[in-house]
Coordinates of C-alpha atoms (C1' of nucleotides) in Angstrom, one line a residue:
Chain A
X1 CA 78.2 152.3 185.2
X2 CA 79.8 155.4 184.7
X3 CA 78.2 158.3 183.0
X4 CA 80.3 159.8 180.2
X5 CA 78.0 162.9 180.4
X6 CA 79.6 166.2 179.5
X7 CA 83.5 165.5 178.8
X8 CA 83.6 166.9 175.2
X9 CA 86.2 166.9 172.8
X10 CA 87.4 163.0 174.5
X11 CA 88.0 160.1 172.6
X12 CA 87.6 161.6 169.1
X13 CA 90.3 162.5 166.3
X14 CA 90.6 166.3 166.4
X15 CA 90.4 167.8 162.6
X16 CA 91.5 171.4 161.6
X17 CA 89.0 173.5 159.4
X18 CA 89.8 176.4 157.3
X19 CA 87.1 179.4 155.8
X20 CA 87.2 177.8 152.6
X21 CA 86.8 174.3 153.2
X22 CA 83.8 174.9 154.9
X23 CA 82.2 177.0 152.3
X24 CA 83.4 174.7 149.6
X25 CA 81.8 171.5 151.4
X26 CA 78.6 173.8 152.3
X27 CA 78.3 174.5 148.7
X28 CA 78.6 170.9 147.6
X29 CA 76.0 169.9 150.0
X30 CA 73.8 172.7 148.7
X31 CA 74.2 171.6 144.6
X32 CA 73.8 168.1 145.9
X33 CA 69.9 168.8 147.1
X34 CA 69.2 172.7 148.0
X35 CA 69.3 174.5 151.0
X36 CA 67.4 172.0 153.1
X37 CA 70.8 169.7 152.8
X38 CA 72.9 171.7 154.4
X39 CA 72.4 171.1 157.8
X40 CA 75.2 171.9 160.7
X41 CA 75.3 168.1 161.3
X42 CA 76.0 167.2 157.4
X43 CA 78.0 169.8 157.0
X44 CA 80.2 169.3 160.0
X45 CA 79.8 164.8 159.3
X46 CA 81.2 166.1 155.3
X47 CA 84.3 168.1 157.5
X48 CA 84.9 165.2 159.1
X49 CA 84.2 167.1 162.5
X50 CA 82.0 168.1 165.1
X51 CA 79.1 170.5 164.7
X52 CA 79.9 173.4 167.1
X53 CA 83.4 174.1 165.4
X54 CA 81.8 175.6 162.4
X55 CA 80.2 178.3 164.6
X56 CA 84.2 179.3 164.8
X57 CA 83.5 180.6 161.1
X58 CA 80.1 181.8 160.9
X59 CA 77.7 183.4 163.7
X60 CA 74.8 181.7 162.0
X61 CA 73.1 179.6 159.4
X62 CA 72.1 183.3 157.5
X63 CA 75.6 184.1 157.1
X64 CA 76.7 180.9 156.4
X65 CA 74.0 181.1 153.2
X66 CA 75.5 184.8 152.7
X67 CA 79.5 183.4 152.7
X68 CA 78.6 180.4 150.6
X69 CA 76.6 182.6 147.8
X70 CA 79.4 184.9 147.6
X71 CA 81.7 182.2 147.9
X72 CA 79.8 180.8 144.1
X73 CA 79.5 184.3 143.0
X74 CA 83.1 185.2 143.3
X75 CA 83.5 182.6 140.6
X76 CA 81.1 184.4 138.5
X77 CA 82.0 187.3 138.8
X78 CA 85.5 186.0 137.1
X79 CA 83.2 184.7 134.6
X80 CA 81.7 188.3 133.7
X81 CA 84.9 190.0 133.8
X82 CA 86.5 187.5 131.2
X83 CA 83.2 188.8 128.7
X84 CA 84.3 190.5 125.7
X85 CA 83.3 194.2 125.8
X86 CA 81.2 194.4 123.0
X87 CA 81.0 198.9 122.9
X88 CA 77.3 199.3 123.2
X89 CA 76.7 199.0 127.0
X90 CA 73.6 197.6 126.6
X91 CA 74.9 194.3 124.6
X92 CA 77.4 194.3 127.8
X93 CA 74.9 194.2 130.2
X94 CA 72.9 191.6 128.7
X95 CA 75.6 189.3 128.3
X96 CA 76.4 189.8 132.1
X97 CA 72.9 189.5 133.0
X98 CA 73.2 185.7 130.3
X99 CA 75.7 185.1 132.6
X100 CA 74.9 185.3 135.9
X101 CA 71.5 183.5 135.0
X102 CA 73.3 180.7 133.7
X103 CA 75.0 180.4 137.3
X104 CA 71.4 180.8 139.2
X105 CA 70.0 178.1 136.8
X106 CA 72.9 175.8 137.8
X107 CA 72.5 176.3 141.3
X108 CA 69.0 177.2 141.9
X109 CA 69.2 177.6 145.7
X110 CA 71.5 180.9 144.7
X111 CA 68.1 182.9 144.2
X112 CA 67.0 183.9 146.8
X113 CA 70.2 184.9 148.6
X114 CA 71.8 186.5 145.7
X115 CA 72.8 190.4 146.6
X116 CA 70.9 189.6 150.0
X117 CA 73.5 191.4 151.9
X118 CA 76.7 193.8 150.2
X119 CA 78.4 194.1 154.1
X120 CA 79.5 190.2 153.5
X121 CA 78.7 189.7 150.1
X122 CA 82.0 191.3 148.9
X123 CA 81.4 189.8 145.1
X124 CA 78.3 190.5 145.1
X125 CA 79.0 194.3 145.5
X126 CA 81.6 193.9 142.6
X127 CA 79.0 192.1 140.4
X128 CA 76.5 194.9 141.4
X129 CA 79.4 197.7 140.6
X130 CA 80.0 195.8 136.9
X131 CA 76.6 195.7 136.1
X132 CA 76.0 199.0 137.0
X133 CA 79.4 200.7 135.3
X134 CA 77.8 199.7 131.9
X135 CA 75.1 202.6 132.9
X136 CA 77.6 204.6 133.2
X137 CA 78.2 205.1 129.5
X138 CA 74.3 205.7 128.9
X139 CA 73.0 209.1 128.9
X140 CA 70.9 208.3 132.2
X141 CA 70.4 210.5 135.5
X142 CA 71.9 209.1 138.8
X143 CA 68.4 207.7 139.5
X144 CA 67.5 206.7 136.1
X145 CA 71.2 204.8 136.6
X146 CA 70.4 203.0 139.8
X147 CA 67.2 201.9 138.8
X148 CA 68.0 200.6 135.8
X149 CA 70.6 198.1 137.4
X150 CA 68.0 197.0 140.1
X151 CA 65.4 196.4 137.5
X152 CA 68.0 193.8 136.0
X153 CA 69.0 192.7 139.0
X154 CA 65.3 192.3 139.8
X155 CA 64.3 190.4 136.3
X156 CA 67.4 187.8 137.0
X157 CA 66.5 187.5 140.4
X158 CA 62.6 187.4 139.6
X159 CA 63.1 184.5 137.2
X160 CA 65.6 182.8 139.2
X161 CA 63.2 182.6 141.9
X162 CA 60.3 181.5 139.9
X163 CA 62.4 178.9 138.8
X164 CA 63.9 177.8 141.7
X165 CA 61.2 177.1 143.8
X166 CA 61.7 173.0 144.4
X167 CA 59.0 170.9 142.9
X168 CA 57.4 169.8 145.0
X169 CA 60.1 166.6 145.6
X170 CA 59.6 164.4 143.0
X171 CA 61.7 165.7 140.8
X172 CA 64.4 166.0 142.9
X173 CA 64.1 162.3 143.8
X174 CA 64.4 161.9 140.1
X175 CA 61.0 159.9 140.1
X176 CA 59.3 162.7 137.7
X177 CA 61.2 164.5 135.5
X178 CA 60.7 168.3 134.8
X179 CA 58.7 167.9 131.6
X180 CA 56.2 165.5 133.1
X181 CA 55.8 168.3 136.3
X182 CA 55.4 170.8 133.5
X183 CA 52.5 168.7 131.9
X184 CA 50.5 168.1 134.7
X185 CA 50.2 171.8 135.3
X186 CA 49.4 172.3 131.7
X187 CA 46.9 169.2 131.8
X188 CA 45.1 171.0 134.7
X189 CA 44.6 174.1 133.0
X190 CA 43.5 173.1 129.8
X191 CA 40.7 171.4 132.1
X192 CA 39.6 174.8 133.4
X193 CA 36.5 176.4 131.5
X194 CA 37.5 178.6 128.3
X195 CA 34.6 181.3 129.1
X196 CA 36.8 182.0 132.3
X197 CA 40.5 181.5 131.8
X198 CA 40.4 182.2 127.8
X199 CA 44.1 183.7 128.1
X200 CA 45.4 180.4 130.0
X201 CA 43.7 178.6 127.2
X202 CA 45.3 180.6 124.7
X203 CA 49.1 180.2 125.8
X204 CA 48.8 176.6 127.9
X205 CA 50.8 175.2 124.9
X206 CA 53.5 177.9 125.3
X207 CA 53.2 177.0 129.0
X208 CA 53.7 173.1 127.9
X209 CA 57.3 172.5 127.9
X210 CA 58.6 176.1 128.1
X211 CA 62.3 176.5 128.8
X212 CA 62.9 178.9 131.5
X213 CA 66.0 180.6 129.9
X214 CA 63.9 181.8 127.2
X215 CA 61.2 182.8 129.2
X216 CA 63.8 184.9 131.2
X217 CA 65.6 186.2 128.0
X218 CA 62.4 187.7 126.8
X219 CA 61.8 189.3 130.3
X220 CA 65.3 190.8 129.9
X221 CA 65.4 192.4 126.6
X222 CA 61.7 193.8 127.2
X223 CA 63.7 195.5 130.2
X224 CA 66.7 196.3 128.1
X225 CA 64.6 197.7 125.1
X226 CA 62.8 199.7 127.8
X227 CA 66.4 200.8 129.3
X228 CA 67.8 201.8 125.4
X229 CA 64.8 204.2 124.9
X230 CA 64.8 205.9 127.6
X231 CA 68.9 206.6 127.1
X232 CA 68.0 207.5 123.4
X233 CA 70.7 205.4 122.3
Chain B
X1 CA 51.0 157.8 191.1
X2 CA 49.0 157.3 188.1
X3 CA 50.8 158.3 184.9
X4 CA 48.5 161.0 182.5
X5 CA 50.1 159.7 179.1
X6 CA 48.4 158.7 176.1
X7 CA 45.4 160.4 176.8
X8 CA 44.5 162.8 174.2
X9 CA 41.8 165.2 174.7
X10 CA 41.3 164.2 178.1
X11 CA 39.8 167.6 180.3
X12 CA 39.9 170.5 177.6
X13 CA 37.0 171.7 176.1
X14 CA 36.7 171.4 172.2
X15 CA 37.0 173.9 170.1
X16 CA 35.3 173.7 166.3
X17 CA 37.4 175.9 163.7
X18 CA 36.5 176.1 159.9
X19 CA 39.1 176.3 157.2
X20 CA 38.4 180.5 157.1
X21 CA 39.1 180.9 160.4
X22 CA 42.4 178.8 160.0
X23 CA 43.0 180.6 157.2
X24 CA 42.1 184.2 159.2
X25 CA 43.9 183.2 162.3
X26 CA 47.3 182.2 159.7
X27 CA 47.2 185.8 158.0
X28 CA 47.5 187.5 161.3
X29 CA 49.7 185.9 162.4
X30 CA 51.6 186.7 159.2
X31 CA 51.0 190.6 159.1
X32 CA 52.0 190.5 162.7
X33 CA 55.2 189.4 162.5
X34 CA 56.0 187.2 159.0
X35 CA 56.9 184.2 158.0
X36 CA 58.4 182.7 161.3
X37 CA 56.0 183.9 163.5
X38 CA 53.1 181.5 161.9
X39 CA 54.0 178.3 163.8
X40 CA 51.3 175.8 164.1
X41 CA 51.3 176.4 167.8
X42 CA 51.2 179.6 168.0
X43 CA 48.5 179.3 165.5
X44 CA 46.6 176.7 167.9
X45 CA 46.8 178.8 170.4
X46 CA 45.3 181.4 168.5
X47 CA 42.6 179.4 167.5
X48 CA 42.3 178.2 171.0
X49 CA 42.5 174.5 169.9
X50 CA 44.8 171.8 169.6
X51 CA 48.1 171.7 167.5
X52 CA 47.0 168.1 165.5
X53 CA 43.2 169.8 164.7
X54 CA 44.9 171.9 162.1
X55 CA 46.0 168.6 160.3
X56 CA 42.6 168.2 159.5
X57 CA 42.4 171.3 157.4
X58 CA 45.9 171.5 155.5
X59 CA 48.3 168.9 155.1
X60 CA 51.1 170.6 156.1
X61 CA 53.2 174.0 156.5
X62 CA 53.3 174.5 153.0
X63 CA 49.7 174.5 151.8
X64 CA 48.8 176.2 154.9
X65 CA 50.9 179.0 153.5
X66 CA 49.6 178.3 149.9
X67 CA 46.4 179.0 151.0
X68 CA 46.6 182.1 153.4
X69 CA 48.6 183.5 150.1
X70 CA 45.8 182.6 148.3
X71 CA 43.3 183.6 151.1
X72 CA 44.7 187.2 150.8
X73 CA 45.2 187.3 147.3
X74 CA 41.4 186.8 146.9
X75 CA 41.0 190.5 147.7
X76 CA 43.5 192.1 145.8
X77 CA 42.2 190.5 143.0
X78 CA 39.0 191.8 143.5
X79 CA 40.4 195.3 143.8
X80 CA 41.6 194.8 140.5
X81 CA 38.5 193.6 139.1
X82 CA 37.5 197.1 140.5
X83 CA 39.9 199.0 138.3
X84 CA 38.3 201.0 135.3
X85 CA 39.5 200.0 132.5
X86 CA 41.1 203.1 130.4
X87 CA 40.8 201.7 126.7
X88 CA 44.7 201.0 126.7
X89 CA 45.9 197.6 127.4
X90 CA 49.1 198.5 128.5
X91 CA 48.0 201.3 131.0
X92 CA 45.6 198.7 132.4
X93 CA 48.3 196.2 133.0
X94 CA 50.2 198.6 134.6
X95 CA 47.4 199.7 137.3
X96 CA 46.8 195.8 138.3
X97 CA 50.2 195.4 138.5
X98 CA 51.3 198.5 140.9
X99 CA 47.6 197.1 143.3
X100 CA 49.3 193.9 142.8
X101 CA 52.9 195.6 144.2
X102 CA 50.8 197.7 147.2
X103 CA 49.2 194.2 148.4
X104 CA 53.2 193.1 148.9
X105 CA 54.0 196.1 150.2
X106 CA 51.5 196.2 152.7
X107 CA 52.5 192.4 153.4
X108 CA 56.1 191.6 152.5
X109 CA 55.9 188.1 153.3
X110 CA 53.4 187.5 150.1
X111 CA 56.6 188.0 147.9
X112 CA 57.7 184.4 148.1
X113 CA 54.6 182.5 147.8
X114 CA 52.6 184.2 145.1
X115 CA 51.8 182.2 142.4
X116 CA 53.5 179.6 143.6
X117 CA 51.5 177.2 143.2
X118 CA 48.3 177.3 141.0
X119 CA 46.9 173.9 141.8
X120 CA 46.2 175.3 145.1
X121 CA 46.3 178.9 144.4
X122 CA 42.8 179.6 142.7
X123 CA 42.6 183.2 143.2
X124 CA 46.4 183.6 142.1
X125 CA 45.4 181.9 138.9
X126 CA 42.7 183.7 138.2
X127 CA 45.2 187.4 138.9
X128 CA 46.9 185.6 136.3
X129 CA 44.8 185.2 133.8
X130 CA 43.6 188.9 134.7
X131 CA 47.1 190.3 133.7
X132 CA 46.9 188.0 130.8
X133 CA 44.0 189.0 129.2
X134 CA 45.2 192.4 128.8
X135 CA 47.8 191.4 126.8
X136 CA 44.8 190.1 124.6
X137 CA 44.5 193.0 122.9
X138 CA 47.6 193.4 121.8
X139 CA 49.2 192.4 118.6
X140 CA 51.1 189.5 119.7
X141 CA 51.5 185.6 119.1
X142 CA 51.0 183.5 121.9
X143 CA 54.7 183.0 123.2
X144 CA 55.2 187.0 123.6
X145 CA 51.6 187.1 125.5
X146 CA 52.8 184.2 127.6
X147 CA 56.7 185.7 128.3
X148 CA 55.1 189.2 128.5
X149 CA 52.8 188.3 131.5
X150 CA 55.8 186.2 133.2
X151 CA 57.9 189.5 132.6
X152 CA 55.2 191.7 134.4
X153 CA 54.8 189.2 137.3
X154 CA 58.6 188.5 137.5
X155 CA 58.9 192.7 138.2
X156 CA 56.3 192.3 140.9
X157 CA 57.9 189.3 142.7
X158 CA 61.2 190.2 142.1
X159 CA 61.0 193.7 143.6
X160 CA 58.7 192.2 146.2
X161 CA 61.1 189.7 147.4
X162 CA 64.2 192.2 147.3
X163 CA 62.2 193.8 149.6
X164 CA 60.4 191.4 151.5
X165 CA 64.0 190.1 152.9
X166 CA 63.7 190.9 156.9
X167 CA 66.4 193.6 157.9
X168 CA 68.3 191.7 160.4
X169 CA 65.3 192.5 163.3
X170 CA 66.3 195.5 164.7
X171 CA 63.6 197.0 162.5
X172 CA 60.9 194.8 163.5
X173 CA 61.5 195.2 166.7
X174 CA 61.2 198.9 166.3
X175 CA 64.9 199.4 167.5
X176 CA 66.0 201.1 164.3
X177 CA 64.1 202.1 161.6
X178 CA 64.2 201.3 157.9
X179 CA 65.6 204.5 157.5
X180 CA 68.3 204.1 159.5
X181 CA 69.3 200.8 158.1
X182 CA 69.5 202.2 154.3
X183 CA 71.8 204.8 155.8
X184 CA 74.3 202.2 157.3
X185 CA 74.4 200.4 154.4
X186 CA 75.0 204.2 152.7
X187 CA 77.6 204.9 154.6
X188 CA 79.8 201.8 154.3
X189 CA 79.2 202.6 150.2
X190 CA 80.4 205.6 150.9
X191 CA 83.5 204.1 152.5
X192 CA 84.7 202.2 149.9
X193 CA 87.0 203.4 147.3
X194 CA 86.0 205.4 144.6
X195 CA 88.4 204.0 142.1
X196 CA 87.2 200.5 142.2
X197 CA 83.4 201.7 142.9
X198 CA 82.4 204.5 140.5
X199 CA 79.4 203.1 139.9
X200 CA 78.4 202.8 143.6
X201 CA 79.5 206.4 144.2
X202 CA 77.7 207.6 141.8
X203 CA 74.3 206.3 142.7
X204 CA 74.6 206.2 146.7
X205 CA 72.9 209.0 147.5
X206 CA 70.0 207.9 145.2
X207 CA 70.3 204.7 147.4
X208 CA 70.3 206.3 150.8
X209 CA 67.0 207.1 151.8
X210 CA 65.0 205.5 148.4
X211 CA 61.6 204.6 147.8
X212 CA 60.7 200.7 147.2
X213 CA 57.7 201.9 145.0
X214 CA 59.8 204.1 142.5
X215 CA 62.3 201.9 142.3
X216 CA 59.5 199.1 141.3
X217 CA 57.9 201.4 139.3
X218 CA 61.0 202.0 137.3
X219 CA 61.1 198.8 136.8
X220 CA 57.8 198.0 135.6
X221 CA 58.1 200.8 133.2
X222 CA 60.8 199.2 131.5
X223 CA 59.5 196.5 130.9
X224 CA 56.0 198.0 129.8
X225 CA 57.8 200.5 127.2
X226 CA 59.9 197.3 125.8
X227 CA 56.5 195.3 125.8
X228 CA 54.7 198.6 123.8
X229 CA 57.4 198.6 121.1
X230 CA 57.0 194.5 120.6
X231 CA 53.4 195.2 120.3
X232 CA 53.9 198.0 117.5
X233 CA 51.6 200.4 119.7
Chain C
dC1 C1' 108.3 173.5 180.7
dA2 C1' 104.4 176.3 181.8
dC3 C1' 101.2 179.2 180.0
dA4 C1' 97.9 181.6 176.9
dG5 C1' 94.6 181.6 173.7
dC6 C1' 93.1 179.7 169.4
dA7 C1' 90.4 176.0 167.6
dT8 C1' 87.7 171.9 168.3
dC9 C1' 84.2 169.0 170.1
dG10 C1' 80.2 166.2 172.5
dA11 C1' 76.3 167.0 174.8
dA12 C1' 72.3 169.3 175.9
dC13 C1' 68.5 172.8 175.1
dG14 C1' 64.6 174.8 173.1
dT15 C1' 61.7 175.0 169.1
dT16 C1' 59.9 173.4 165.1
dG17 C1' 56.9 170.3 161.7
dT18 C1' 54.7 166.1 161.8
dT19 C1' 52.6 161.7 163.2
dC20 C1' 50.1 158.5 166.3
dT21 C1' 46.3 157.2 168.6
dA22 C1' 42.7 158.2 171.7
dT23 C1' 38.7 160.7 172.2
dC24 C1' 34.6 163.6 171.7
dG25 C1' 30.1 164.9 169.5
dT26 C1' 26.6 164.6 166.6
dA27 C1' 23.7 162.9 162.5
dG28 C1' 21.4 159.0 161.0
dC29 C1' 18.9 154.9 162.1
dG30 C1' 16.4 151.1 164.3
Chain D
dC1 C1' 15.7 156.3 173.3
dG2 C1' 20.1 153.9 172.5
dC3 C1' 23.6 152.6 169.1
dT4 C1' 26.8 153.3 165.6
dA5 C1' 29.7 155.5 162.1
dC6 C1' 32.2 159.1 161.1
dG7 C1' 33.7 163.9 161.0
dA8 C1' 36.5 166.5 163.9
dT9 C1' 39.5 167.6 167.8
dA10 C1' 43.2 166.8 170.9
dG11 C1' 47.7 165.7 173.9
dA12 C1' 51.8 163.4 173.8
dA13 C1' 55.7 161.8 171.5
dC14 C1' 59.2 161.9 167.8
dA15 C1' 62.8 163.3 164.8
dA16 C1' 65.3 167.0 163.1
dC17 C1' 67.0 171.4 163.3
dG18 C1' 69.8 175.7 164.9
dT19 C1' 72.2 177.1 168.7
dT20 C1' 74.7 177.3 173.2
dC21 C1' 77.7 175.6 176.9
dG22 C1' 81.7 174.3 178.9
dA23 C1' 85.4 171.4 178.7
dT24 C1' 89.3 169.8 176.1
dG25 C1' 93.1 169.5 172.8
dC26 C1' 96.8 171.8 170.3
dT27 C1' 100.6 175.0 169.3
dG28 C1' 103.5 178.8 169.4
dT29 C1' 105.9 181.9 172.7
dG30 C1' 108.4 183.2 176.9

DNA sequence: CACAGCATCGAACGTTGTTCTATCGTAGCG
DNA sequence: CGCTACGATAGAACAACGTTCGATGCTGTG
């Protein structure tokens, strides 16, 4: 019997690629069940081809992450720039900051690679460049400027990382909702001694239940509150 | 010539381990080169056992890296049990939380896995319920105590993590330092066009050459002046 | 029609987390 | 002293992954 052994590309129906069908298939892999689902092989089975074309348009998995988050963001970004300019800069920058934390908590695998690299992240550097122009009309310093936009940047990216850390499976399998992972928690530490944890005892109902976007609103405007006093404004 | 398979533990000597020295063995491996150089070989071969043996001791990757977290987090928190206290609330929540931010820094692969999961994490609960008791003593309901403590740890994690992220490896190989690798980025700021960037201009030589712990510290302080006119004090 | 080079592809490689099953060593017991 | 049960250890095998290799198809240009 003859061996078929190393005559690639025979037999099968060639199919032609582009940049954006790949990142539009990686990103629809990635909503459907996180970064562990997009694999070379499902990505390339989804393209209808075989798995060592993609490496045509990206070195590696990393910047395949990095083109497909600034692939979402770019869409964002649109988002932001279509937001009503309010005049006080600081209103402006929370309603960015609203919006690009609405896009992390619809696609929780953005987290951790959001702004993860500006050389390929393009949008990401616009997105950066709006957030940070609203500083621009505060009566800030240089420094006082950039670190006011990477302590946003930080609190969207803090929450969204805090929230987007997969339960464990469960929920993704649909077998246990959110609020019932949320209980358990809360269950266990209303079991823990008082005398010891008497602040867990004291907001475990808070904890109960919480809903991440306000948990994430309040970190923002203690940051923005922070950020209008020190601009005197 | 007889065939050697299927039989395990056949010749070596045994080794006997104990979960600290899993635990020990896991951390260095950790500070030595993060994240993806704790494999459970490597690790066996560190412990001078088998791969399987560590099976008995964690159930799998992730609880092994819950519990080094956890393992290191034990002695930061009892740094911070070390702290004086200074009589105001805020102040004291601002110490634990920059000996909080030094553990990271000294360990950038923490970022990720802190307080991730409390179930496991008993030492990261009980840092936790440190922070939170500071917030105690100030005039607050329950929800603001619980979104103020989230707020302070979402600073810590999310500065941590935008800092943790591995430059490419040149820098851990030693190839090019970290200093080097803000100037790169720097320089293609620099590069763009002012028009479309003003805001990048304007803070790019803040950028080139900055310090993680002011810019955290910034941060924090943002958030603890918002969290200091909530509280009325 | 030949050629160049862009684009595609199957197969193979090395590494990883994890599981399977066999084995060792000792504490308890008669 | 021997036997047994069980806590603990171990090598081999497996499936999945990212990545590389080299060959092959396709298409526009001369």
């Amino acid at each position: 019997m003859a061996r078929l052994q190393n005559r690639p590309g025979a037999g099968r129906r060639r199919v032609s690629h582009s940049m954006d069908s790949v990142l539009t298939e990686a990103v629809a892999l990635l909503d459907e069940a996180g970064v562990p689902a997009l694999t070379f092989r499902a990505l390339a089975e989804r393209l209808g081809g075989g798995v060592a074309s993609i490496y045509w348009y990206v070195a590696n998995k990393e910047e395949l992450l990095d083109r497909a988050t600034d692939h979402v963001i770019g869409a964002v970004l649109a988002d932001v720039e279509k937001l009503p300019a309010t005049g006080d800069p600081i209103d402006d920058l929370r309603a960015m900051a609203m919006t690009l934390f609405d896009a992390i908590v619809d696609r929780p695998w953005l987290g951790p690679y959001f702004m993860r690299n500006t050389n390929i992240q393009g949008n990401s550097l616009r997105m950066y460049e709006r957030l940070g122009r609203e500083t621009l009309r505060l009566d800030l310093d240089a420094r006082q400027r950039f670190h006011a936009v990477s302590a946003v940047v930080g609190v969207v990216v803090g929450s969204a990382v805090d929230m987007g850390q997969e339960p464990p499976k469960e929920v993704l399998d649909g077998a246990v909702d959110r609020e019932e992972f949320l209980g358990r928690y809360a269950q266990a530490w209303r079991e823990l001694d008082p005398a010891e944890f008497p602040f867990v005892h004291e907001i475990v109902e808070e904890f109960d239940g919480h809903d991440d976007v306000d948990q994430f609103r309040s970190a923002l405007e203690l940051t923005l509150a922070g950020l209008r006093l020190q601009a005197g404004a």
